[in-house]
Coordinates of C-alpha atoms and ligand atoms in Angstrom, one line a residue:
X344 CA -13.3 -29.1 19.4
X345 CA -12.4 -25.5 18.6
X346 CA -8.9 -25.2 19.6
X347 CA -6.1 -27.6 19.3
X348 CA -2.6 -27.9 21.2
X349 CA 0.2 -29.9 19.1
X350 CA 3.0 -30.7 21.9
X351 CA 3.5 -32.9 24.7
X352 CA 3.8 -31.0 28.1
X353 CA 7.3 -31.5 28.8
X354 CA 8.0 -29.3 25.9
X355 CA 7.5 -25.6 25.3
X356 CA 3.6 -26.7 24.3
X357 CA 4.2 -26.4 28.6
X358 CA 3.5 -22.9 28.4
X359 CA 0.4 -22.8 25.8
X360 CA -1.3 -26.0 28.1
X361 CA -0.6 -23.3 31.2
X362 CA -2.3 -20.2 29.1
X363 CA -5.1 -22.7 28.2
X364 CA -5.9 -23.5 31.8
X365 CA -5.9 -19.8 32.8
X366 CA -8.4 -19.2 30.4
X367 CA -10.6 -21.8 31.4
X368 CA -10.2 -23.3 27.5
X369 CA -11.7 -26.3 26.4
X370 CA -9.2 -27.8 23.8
X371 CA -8.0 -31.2 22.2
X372 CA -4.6 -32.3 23.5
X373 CA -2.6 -34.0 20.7
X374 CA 0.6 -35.2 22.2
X375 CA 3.1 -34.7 19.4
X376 CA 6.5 -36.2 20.5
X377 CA 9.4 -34.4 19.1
X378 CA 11.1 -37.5 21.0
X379 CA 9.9 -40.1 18.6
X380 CA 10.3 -37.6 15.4
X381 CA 6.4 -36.9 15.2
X382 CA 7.3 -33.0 15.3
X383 CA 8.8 -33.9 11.7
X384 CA 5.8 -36.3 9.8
X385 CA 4.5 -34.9 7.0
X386 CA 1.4 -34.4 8.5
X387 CA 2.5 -31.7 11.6
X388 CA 5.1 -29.6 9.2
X389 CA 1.7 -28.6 7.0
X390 CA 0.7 -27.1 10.7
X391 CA 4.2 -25.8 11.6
X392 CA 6.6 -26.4 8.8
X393 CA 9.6 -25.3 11.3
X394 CA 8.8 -29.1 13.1
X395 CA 8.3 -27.6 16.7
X396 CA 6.1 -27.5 19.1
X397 CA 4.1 -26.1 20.3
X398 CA 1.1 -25.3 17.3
X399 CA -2.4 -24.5 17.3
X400 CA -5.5 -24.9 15.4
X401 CA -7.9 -22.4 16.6
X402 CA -11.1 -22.6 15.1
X403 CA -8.7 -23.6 11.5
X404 CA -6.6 -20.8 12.6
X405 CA -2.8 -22.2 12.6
X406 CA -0.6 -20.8 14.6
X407 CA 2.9 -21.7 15.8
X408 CA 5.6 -20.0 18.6
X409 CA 4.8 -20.6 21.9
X410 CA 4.5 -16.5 22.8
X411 CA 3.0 -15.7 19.5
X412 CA 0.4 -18.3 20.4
X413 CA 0.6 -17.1 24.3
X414 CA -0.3 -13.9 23.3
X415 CA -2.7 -14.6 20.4
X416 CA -5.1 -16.6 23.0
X417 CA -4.8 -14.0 25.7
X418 CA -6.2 -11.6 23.6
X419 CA -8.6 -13.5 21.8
X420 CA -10.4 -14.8 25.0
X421 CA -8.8 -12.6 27.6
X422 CA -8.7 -8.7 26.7
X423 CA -9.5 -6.8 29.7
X424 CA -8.4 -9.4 31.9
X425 CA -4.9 -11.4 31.3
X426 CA -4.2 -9.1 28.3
X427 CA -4.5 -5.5 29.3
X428 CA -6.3 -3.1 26.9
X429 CA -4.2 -0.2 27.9
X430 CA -1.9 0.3 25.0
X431 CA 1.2 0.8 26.9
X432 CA 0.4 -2.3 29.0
X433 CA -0.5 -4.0 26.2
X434 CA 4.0 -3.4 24.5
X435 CA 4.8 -4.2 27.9
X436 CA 3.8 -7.3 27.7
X437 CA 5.4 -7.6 24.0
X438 CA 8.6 -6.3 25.6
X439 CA 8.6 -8.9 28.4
X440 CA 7.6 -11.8 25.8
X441 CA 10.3 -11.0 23.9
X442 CA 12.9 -10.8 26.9
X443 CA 11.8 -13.6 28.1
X444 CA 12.7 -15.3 24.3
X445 CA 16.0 -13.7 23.8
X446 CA 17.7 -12.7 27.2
X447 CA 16.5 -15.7 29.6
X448 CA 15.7 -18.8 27.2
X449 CA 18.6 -19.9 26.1
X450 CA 21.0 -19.7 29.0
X451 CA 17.8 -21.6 31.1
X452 CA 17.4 -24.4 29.1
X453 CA 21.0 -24.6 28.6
X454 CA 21.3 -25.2 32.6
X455 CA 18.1 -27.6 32.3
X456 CA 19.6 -29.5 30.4
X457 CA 22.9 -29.7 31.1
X458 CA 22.0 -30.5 34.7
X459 CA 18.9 -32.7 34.4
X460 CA 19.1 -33.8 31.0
X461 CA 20.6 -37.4 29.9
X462 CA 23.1 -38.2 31.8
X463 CA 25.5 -38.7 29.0
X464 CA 24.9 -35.3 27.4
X465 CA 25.7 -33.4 30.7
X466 CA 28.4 -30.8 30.9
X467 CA 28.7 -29.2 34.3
X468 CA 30.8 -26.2 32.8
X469 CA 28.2 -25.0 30.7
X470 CA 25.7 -25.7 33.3
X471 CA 27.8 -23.3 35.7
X472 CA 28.5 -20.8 32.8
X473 CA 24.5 -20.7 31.7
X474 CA 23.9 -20.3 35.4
X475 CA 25.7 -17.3 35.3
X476 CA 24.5 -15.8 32.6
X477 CA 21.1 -16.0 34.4
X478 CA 22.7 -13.5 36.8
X479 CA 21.8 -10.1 34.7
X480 CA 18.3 -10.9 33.3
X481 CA 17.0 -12.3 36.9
X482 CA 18.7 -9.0 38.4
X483 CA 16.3 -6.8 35.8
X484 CA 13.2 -8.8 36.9
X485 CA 14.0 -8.7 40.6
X486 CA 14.3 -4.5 39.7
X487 CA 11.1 -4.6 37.9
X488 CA 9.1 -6.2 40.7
X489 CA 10.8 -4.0 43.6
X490 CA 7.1 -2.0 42.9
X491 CA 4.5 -3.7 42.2
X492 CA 3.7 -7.8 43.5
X493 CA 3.7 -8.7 38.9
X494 CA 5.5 -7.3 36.0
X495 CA 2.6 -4.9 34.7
X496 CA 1.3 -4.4 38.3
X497 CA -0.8 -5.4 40.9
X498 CA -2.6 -8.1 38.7
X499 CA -1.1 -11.6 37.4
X500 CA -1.0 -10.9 33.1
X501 CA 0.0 -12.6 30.3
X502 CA 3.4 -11.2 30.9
X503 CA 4.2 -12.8 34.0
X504 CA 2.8 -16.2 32.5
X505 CA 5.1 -15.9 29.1
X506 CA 8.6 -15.1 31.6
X507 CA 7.3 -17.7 34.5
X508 CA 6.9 -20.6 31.7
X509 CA 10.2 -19.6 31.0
X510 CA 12.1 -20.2 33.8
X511 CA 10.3 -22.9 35.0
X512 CA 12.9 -24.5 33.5
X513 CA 15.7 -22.7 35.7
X514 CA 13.5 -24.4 38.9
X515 CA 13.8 -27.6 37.1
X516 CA 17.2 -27.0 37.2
X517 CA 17.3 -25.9 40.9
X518 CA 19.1 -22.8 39.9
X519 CA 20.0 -20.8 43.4
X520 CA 17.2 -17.8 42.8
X521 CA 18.1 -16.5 46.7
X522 CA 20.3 -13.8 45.1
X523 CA 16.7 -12.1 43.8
X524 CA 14.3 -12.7 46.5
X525 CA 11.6 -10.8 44.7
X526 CA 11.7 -13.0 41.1
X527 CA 11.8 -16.2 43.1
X528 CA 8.5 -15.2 45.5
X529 CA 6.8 -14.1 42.6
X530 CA 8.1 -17.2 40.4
X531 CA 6.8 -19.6 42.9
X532 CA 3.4 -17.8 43.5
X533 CA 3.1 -17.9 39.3
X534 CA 3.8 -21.6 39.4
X535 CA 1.8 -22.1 42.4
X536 CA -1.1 -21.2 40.2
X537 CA -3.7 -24.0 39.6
X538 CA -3.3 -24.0 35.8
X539 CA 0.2 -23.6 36.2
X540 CA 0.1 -26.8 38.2
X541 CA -2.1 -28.5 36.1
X542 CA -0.1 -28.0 33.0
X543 CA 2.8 -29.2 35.3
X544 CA 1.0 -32.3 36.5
X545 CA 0.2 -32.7 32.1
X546 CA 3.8 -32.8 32.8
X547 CA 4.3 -35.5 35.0
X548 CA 1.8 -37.9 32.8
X549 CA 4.0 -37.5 29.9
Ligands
GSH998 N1 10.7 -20.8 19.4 C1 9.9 -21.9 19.4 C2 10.7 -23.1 19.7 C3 9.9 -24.4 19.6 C4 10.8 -25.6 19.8 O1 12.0 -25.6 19.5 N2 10.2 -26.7 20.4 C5 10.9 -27.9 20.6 C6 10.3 -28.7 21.8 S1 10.5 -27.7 23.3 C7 10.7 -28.9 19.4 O2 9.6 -28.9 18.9 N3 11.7 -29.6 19.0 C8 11.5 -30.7 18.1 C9 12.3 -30.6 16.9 O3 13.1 -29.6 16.7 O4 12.2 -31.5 16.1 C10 8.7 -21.7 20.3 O5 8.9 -21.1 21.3 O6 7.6 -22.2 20.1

């Protein structure tokens, strides 16, 4: 097969099996664990030599970041649809990709898994303070949707898809979203997507 996805779902590979499924992709699946140390064999760090997940092999094209790889298959088999051709569209959906990296990743996985992570590991304080620094980002992104129904208008992009996968891990968490009634409609009408809940069901199997 053309195209192959290194990463089991319940890992950021989450957001490269949704981007798949949007694009109607046929791909292999290989269900690197970084659980059970397969992100670090030999074998995966000649494909990612950071030992992450997600990667692809597209065609023998390797690639690795989940947005870098977001983006690269949007464009390759989406332009004019889930990757707009418009130029300034187009660095929108950089600048949200990137936002979504830097200003919401870390304080949503710190709440993930701080509050549904291994019971041991938990720490409720840093839960509460990641929590809050979800406040200003989910403020800008309940702003940026006060216009149009997604983030580069009135069609569903590769923008909204890279910042959704994101915080689906706040939802995990059951972070309180009431406080921006906009980002949590249109988060839940992104994850209500089929491939987003196919990828989530990829999820479920492990
Ligand atoms: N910035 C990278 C982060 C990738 C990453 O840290 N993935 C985790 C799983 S969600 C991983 O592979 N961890 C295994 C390890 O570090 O050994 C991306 O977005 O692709």
């Amino acid at each position: 097969m053309a195209l192959k996805i290194y990463g089991v779902a319940r890992s950021r590979a989450f957001r490269t099996l949704w981007m798949a499924g949007e694009l109607g992709l046929a791909y292999e699946h290989i269900k690197l664990d970084f659980a059970d140390g397969g992100t670090r064999r030999p074998e995966f760090l000649a494909i990612n030599p950071n030992g992450h997940i997600p990667a692809i092999e597209d065609d023998g094209f390797r690639l690795w970041e989940s947005m870098a790889i977001n983006l690269y298959l949007a464009k390759k088999y989406a332009a004019g649809g889930l990757y707009p051709l418009d130029l300034h569209d187009e660095a929108r959906v950089w600048q949200w990709s990137f936002w979504g990296m830097t200003e919401l990743e870390r304080p949503a996985l710190t709440v993930l898994l701080n509050r549904i992570g291994p019971e041991d590991r938990r720490d409720a304080a840093a839960a509460d303070a990641a929590e809050r620094a979800l406040a200003a980002p989910l403020k800008v992104l309940d702003g940026a949707l006060a216009a149009t129904p997604y983030l580069l208008g009135e069609r569903f992009s590769v923008a909204d898809l890279n910042v959704a996968s994101i915080l689906a891990w706040a939802r995990q968490a059951r972070v309180d979203l009431s406080a921006w009634p906009r980002a949590e409609a249109w988060l839940k009408t992104c994850h209500d997507r089929p491939a987003a809940q196919q990828a989530r069901q990829l999820q479920r199997e492990g």
